[in-house]
Short mmCIF file of C-alpha atoms in Angstrom, two decimals:
data_model
loop_
_atom_site.label_atom_id
_atom_site.label_comp_id
_atom_site.label_asym_id
_atom_site.label_seq_id
_atom_site.Cartn_x
_atom_site.Cartn_y
_atom_site.Cartn_z
CA MET X 1 -87.97 2.34 -122.83
CA ARG X 2 -90.52 4.81 -122.17
CA VAL X 3 -92.90 4.03 -119.14
CA ALA X 4 -96.14 5.96 -118.32
CA PHE X 5 -98.17 6.19 -115.01
CA VAL X 6 -101.71 6.61 -115.31
CA THR X 7 -103.59 7.88 -112.23
CA GLU X 8 -106.68 9.59 -113.70
CA VAL X 9 -110.17 8.42 -112.72
CA ASP X 10 -110.87 8.19 -116.48
CA TRP X 11 -108.36 5.36 -116.87
CA LEU X 12 -109.37 4.66 -120.57
CA ALA X 13 -108.60 8.28 -121.51
CA GLY X 14 -105.35 8.06 -119.56
CA VAL X 15 -104.32 4.95 -121.31
CA GLN X 16 -104.86 6.54 -124.57
CA ASP X 17 -103.01 9.52 -123.68
CA ALA X 18 -100.08 7.53 -122.56
CA ALA X 19 -99.97 5.41 -125.72
CA ALA X 20 -100.12 8.68 -127.80
CA ALA X 21 -97.14 10.03 -125.75
CA GLY X 22 -95.13 6.74 -127.08
CA ALA X 23 -95.18 4.85 -123.85
CA ASP X 24 -93.68 1.43 -124.03
CA LEU X 25 -95.09 0.40 -120.98
CA ILE X 26 -98.20 1.82 -119.21
CA CYS X 27 -98.74 1.49 -115.43
CA LEU X 28 -102.20 1.88 -113.72
CA PRO X 29 -102.74 1.86 -109.94
CA LEU X 30 -104.52 -0.69 -107.71
CA LEU X 31 -107.99 -1.69 -108.77
CA SER X 32 -107.31 0.16 -111.95
CA PHE X 33 -110.84 0.36 -113.16
CA GLY X 34 -113.02 1.10 -110.22
CA PRO X 35 -112.97 2.35 -106.67
CA TYR X 36 -110.97 0.94 -103.83
CA VAL X 37 -113.76 -1.24 -102.64
CA ALA X 38 -112.21 -2.16 -99.09
CA ASP X 39 -112.45 1.26 -97.71
CA SER X 40 -115.71 0.51 -95.76
CA LEU X 41 -117.46 -2.37 -94.41
CA ASP X 42 -120.12 -2.14 -97.26
CA ARG X 43 -120.90 -5.69 -98.79
CA GLY X 44 -122.15 -3.68 -101.86
CA GLY X 45 -118.43 -3.71 -102.67
CA TYR X 46 -118.70 -7.25 -103.96
CA GLU X 47 -120.97 -6.12 -106.63
CA LYS X 48 -117.92 -4.21 -108.14
CA ALA X 49 -116.28 -7.48 -109.00
CA GLU X 50 -115.78 -8.64 -112.86
CA ARG X 51 -115.75 -12.10 -114.01
CA ALA X 52 -112.19 -13.16 -114.53
CA PRO X 53 -110.73 -12.40 -116.93
CA SER X 54 -111.77 -8.64 -116.41
CA PRO X 55 -113.35 -7.20 -119.54
CA CYS X 56 -112.05 -3.74 -118.66
CA TYR X 57 -108.32 -5.04 -118.74
CA THR X 58 -109.13 -6.26 -122.37
CA ARG X 59 -110.66 -2.80 -123.23
CA ALA X 60 -107.57 -1.07 -121.81
CA LEU X 61 -105.30 -3.45 -123.99
CA GLU X 62 -106.97 -2.15 -127.01
CA ALA X 63 -106.50 1.17 -125.88
CA ALA X 64 -102.93 0.79 -125.30
CA GLU X 65 -102.23 0.52 -129.10
CA GLY X 66 -99.53 -2.27 -128.63
CA ALA X 67 -97.96 -0.96 -125.44
CA TRP X 68 -97.55 -3.29 -122.61
CA LEU X 69 -100.10 -2.74 -119.88
CA ALA X 70 -99.90 -3.10 -116.20
CA ALA X 71 -103.10 -3.09 -114.35
CA SER X 72 -105.33 -4.83 -111.63
CA SER X 73 -108.94 -5.80 -111.50
CA TYR X 74 -111.34 -6.89 -108.69
CA GLU X 75 -112.48 -10.34 -110.02
CA SER X 76 -114.71 -13.09 -109.05
CA GLU X 77 -113.84 -16.69 -110.06
CA GLY X 78 -117.16 -18.10 -108.50
CA GLU X 79 -119.35 -17.83 -105.51
CA GLY X 80 -117.66 -16.08 -102.91
CA VAL X 81 -114.13 -16.24 -104.25
CA PHE X 82 -112.65 -12.70 -105.11
CA TYR X 83 -109.15 -11.69 -105.93
CA VAL X 84 -107.19 -8.52 -106.89
CA THR X 85 -105.63 -9.54 -110.00
CA GLY X 86 -102.84 -7.95 -111.84
CA ARG X 87 -101.77 -8.56 -115.41
CA LEU X 88 -98.92 -7.35 -117.49
CA GLY X 89 -99.52 -7.86 -121.18
CA ARG X 90 -100.13 -6.47 -124.57
CA ALA X 91 -102.70 -6.87 -127.24
CA GLY X 92 -101.75 -9.71 -129.67
CA GLN X 93 -99.16 -11.13 -127.27
CA GLY X 94 -100.13 -14.62 -126.17
CA GLU X 95 -97.82 -14.43 -123.08
CA ARG X 96 -98.93 -12.51 -120.15
CA LEU X 97 -97.66 -11.99 -116.64
CA LEU X 98 -100.55 -12.83 -113.88
CA TRP X 99 -100.15 -11.91 -110.18
CA ARG X 100 -102.69 -11.82 -107.35
CA GLN X 101 -102.42 -9.65 -104.30
CA ARG X 102 -101.04 -11.89 -101.64
CA TYR X 103 -100.76 -9.60 -98.51
CA LEU X 104 -103.97 -7.86 -97.51
CA ASP X 105 -104.17 -4.79 -95.49
CA GLN X 106 -106.68 -4.99 -92.41
CA TRP X 107 -107.09 -2.02 -90.30
CA PRO X 108 -109.87 0.83 -90.08
CA GLY X 109 -110.41 2.11 -93.62
CA ARG X 110 -108.79 -0.80 -95.27
CA TYR X 111 -110.81 -4.13 -95.02
CA GLU X 112 -109.16 -6.09 -97.78
CA PRO X 113 -109.64 -9.53 -96.19
CA MET X 114 -113.39 -9.13 -96.12
CA PHE X 115 -113.52 -8.56 -99.95
CA SER X 116 -110.49 -10.68 -101.46
CA THR X 117 -108.96 -13.94 -101.16
CA PRO X 118 -105.08 -13.80 -100.64
CA GLY X 119 -103.42 -14.81 -103.87
CA HIS X 120 -101.49 -18.10 -103.95
CA LEU X 121 -99.63 -18.07 -107.33
CA PRO X 122 -95.89 -18.35 -107.48
CA ALA X 123 -93.89 -15.29 -108.33
CA GLU X 124 -92.98 -15.19 -112.13
CA THR X 125 -91.47 -12.61 -114.70
CA ILE X 126 -92.00 -11.47 -118.07
CA GLU X 127 -89.43 -10.29 -120.46
CA LEU X 128 -89.59 -6.73 -121.69
CA LYS X 129 -86.85 -4.40 -123.24
CA CYS X 130 -85.73 -3.72 -120.06
CA GLY X 131 -85.19 -7.17 -118.98
CA PRO X 132 -87.10 -9.62 -116.63
CA VAL X 133 -90.23 -7.79 -115.07
CA GLY X 134 -92.23 -8.84 -111.99
CA MET X 135 -95.17 -7.54 -110.30
CA LEU X 136 -96.55 -6.45 -106.82
CA LEU X 137 -99.87 -5.25 -105.58
CA GLY X 138 -100.98 -3.14 -102.52
CA GLY X 139 -99.87 -4.52 -99.21
CA ASP X 140 -97.21 -6.72 -101.14
CA LEU X 141 -95.22 -3.53 -101.41
CA ARG X 142 -94.62 -3.58 -97.60
CA SER X 143 -93.82 -7.26 -97.30
CA HIS X 144 -90.07 -8.26 -97.39
CA GLU X 145 -91.16 -11.87 -98.18
CA ALA X 146 -92.80 -10.68 -101.36
CA TRP X 147 -89.74 -8.89 -102.49
CA LEU X 148 -87.55 -11.77 -101.79
CA SER X 149 -89.72 -13.99 -103.97
CA LEU X 150 -88.86 -11.71 -107.00
CA SER X 151 -85.16 -11.16 -106.07
CA ASP X 152 -84.78 -15.18 -106.26
CA LEU X 153 -85.82 -14.73 -110.01
CA ASN X 154 -83.22 -12.09 -110.84
CA VAL X 155 -85.77 -9.62 -112.10
CA ARG X 156 -84.51 -6.20 -113.54
CA ALA X 157 -87.63 -4.20 -112.67
CA VAL X 158 -90.51 -4.46 -110.65
CA VAL X 159 -94.02 -3.09 -111.59
CA CYS X 160 -96.16 -2.04 -108.53
CA ALA X 161 -99.65 -0.79 -108.20
CA THR X 162 -101.20 0.69 -104.87
CA ALA X 163 -104.04 2.74 -103.46
CA ASP X 164 -102.27 4.52 -100.50
CA PRO X 165 -103.29 7.89 -99.17
CA GLY X 166 -101.18 10.25 -97.12
CA ASP X 167 -98.78 8.67 -94.58
CA LEU X 168 -99.32 5.28 -95.85
CA TRP X 169 -98.23 6.28 -99.30
CA ASP X 170 -95.18 7.81 -97.77
CA LYS X 171 -94.35 4.47 -96.03
CA THR X 172 -94.97 2.49 -99.21
CA SER X 173 -92.69 4.75 -101.24
CA SER X 174 -89.95 4.64 -98.67
CA VAL X 175 -90.01 0.92 -98.69
CA ALA X 176 -90.04 0.79 -102.25
CA ALA X 177 -87.00 2.95 -102.57
CA SER X 178 -85.25 0.65 -99.75
CA MET X 179 -86.15 -2.39 -101.77
CA ALA X 180 -84.70 -1.13 -104.91
CA LEU X 181 -81.49 -0.45 -103.32
CA LEU X 182 -81.29 -3.76 -101.34
CA HIS X 183 -82.10 -5.95 -104.29
CA GLY X 184 -80.83 -3.80 -107.15
CA PHE X 185 -84.16 -3.46 -108.75
CA THR X 186 -85.60 -0.55 -110.83
CA VAL X 187 -89.10 -0.06 -109.09
CA LEU X 188 -91.99 1.38 -110.67
CA VAL X 189 -95.04 2.35 -108.45
CA ALA X 190 -98.28 3.71 -109.60
CA ASN X 191 -100.53 5.02 -106.96
CA ARG X 192 -104.25 6.22 -107.24
CA GLY X 193 -103.17 9.84 -107.20
CA GLN X 194 -104.59 11.13 -103.87
CA ASP X 195 -101.54 13.20 -103.41
CA GLY X 196 -101.63 14.42 -106.82
CA SER X 197 -98.77 12.45 -107.84
CA ALA X 198 -98.33 10.68 -111.08
CA GLY X 199 -96.35 7.70 -109.85
CA VAL X 200 -92.80 7.35 -108.59
CA ALA X 201 -89.75 5.34 -109.94
CA PHE X 202 -86.51 4.57 -108.27
CA ASP X 203 -83.21 3.27 -109.86
CA PRO X 204 -81.12 0.32 -108.30
CA ARG X 205 -79.56 2.77 -106.08
CA GLY X 206 -82.89 3.47 -104.48
CA GLU X 207 -82.67 6.96 -106.07
CA PRO X 208 -86.00 8.56 -107.80
CA LEU X 209 -85.78 8.48 -111.51
CA ASP X 210 -86.27 11.91 -113.30
CA GLN X 211 -89.44 12.23 -114.94
CA VAL X 212 -89.18 13.34 -118.66
CA THR X 213 -92.62 14.79 -118.44
CA PRO X 214 -94.97 14.40 -115.62
CA GLY X 215 -96.04 10.68 -115.33
CA ILE X 216 -93.17 9.58 -117.77
CA VAL X 217 -89.72 7.95 -117.05
CA GLU X 218 -87.19 6.42 -119.44
CA LEU X 219 -85.61 3.06 -118.56
CA GLU X 220 -82.27 1.70 -120.21
CA GLU X 221 -82.98 -1.29 -122.30
CA ALA X 222 -81.17 -4.64 -121.48
CA ALA X 223 -78.02 -5.23 -123.02
#
C-alpha cells in the first residue's frame, strides 16, 4: 500500500502529483487548504473558515483520482462555532472517517483555543488495505490519552497531521515514534513542511520507514 505525503503550499497540485505517483493514501498536513490561522491574535483568521463540509476537501477528493485522502479543514458550523476537522475518505465511497482536533495548543505563537472548539467525537477507525486506521490532529499527537483511545480500538495505523516548526516538530516526531513502539502502530505524520521534510512514518517498532522516493512510503497490506 503506497502512502504519499503532500506538504506543498499548492495542495491541489500536490494531490494530483501523488495520485499520478500511484498513491493509495494521500496525507496532507494540519489545516491542509490554507494557512495556520492560530499563529497570531488576529480575528481575521475566522474569515478563513469554510462551511462544513469543506468544499476544498471535496475538490481534493476529486483530484485524488480514487486514492484515499486524509486532510483537515478549518470549518464553521454556525455562529461562533469553529472546528479543525479531519476527514479520511475517497471519492464515491460513502464511508468516511471524521475526527475533530481535541487537544488545542495555547502559548505564544499558537492560539488555537481562540479559533477552535475542542472536538468531542468518539475515536473511530476506517478499514484500508493496511487494516483499521485512525486519525489524530495537531496537539492530539502530544496527548497520551488521544493515543490510548486509538489503542483501545486495535488500530493498525494512525494518520496524523500537524503544523509544527523547529523544536516543536522534533518533539512531535519523537512522541510519534514512542507511541508507535508503545502501542504497536504504524504512524504516518504529515507536517506543513517548515523544515523542508516531506512527512515521516514510523513502523510498530518506532523506527522510521524508508521512503521509496521523497514523500512516499510503502506499507504492508493486512493479511
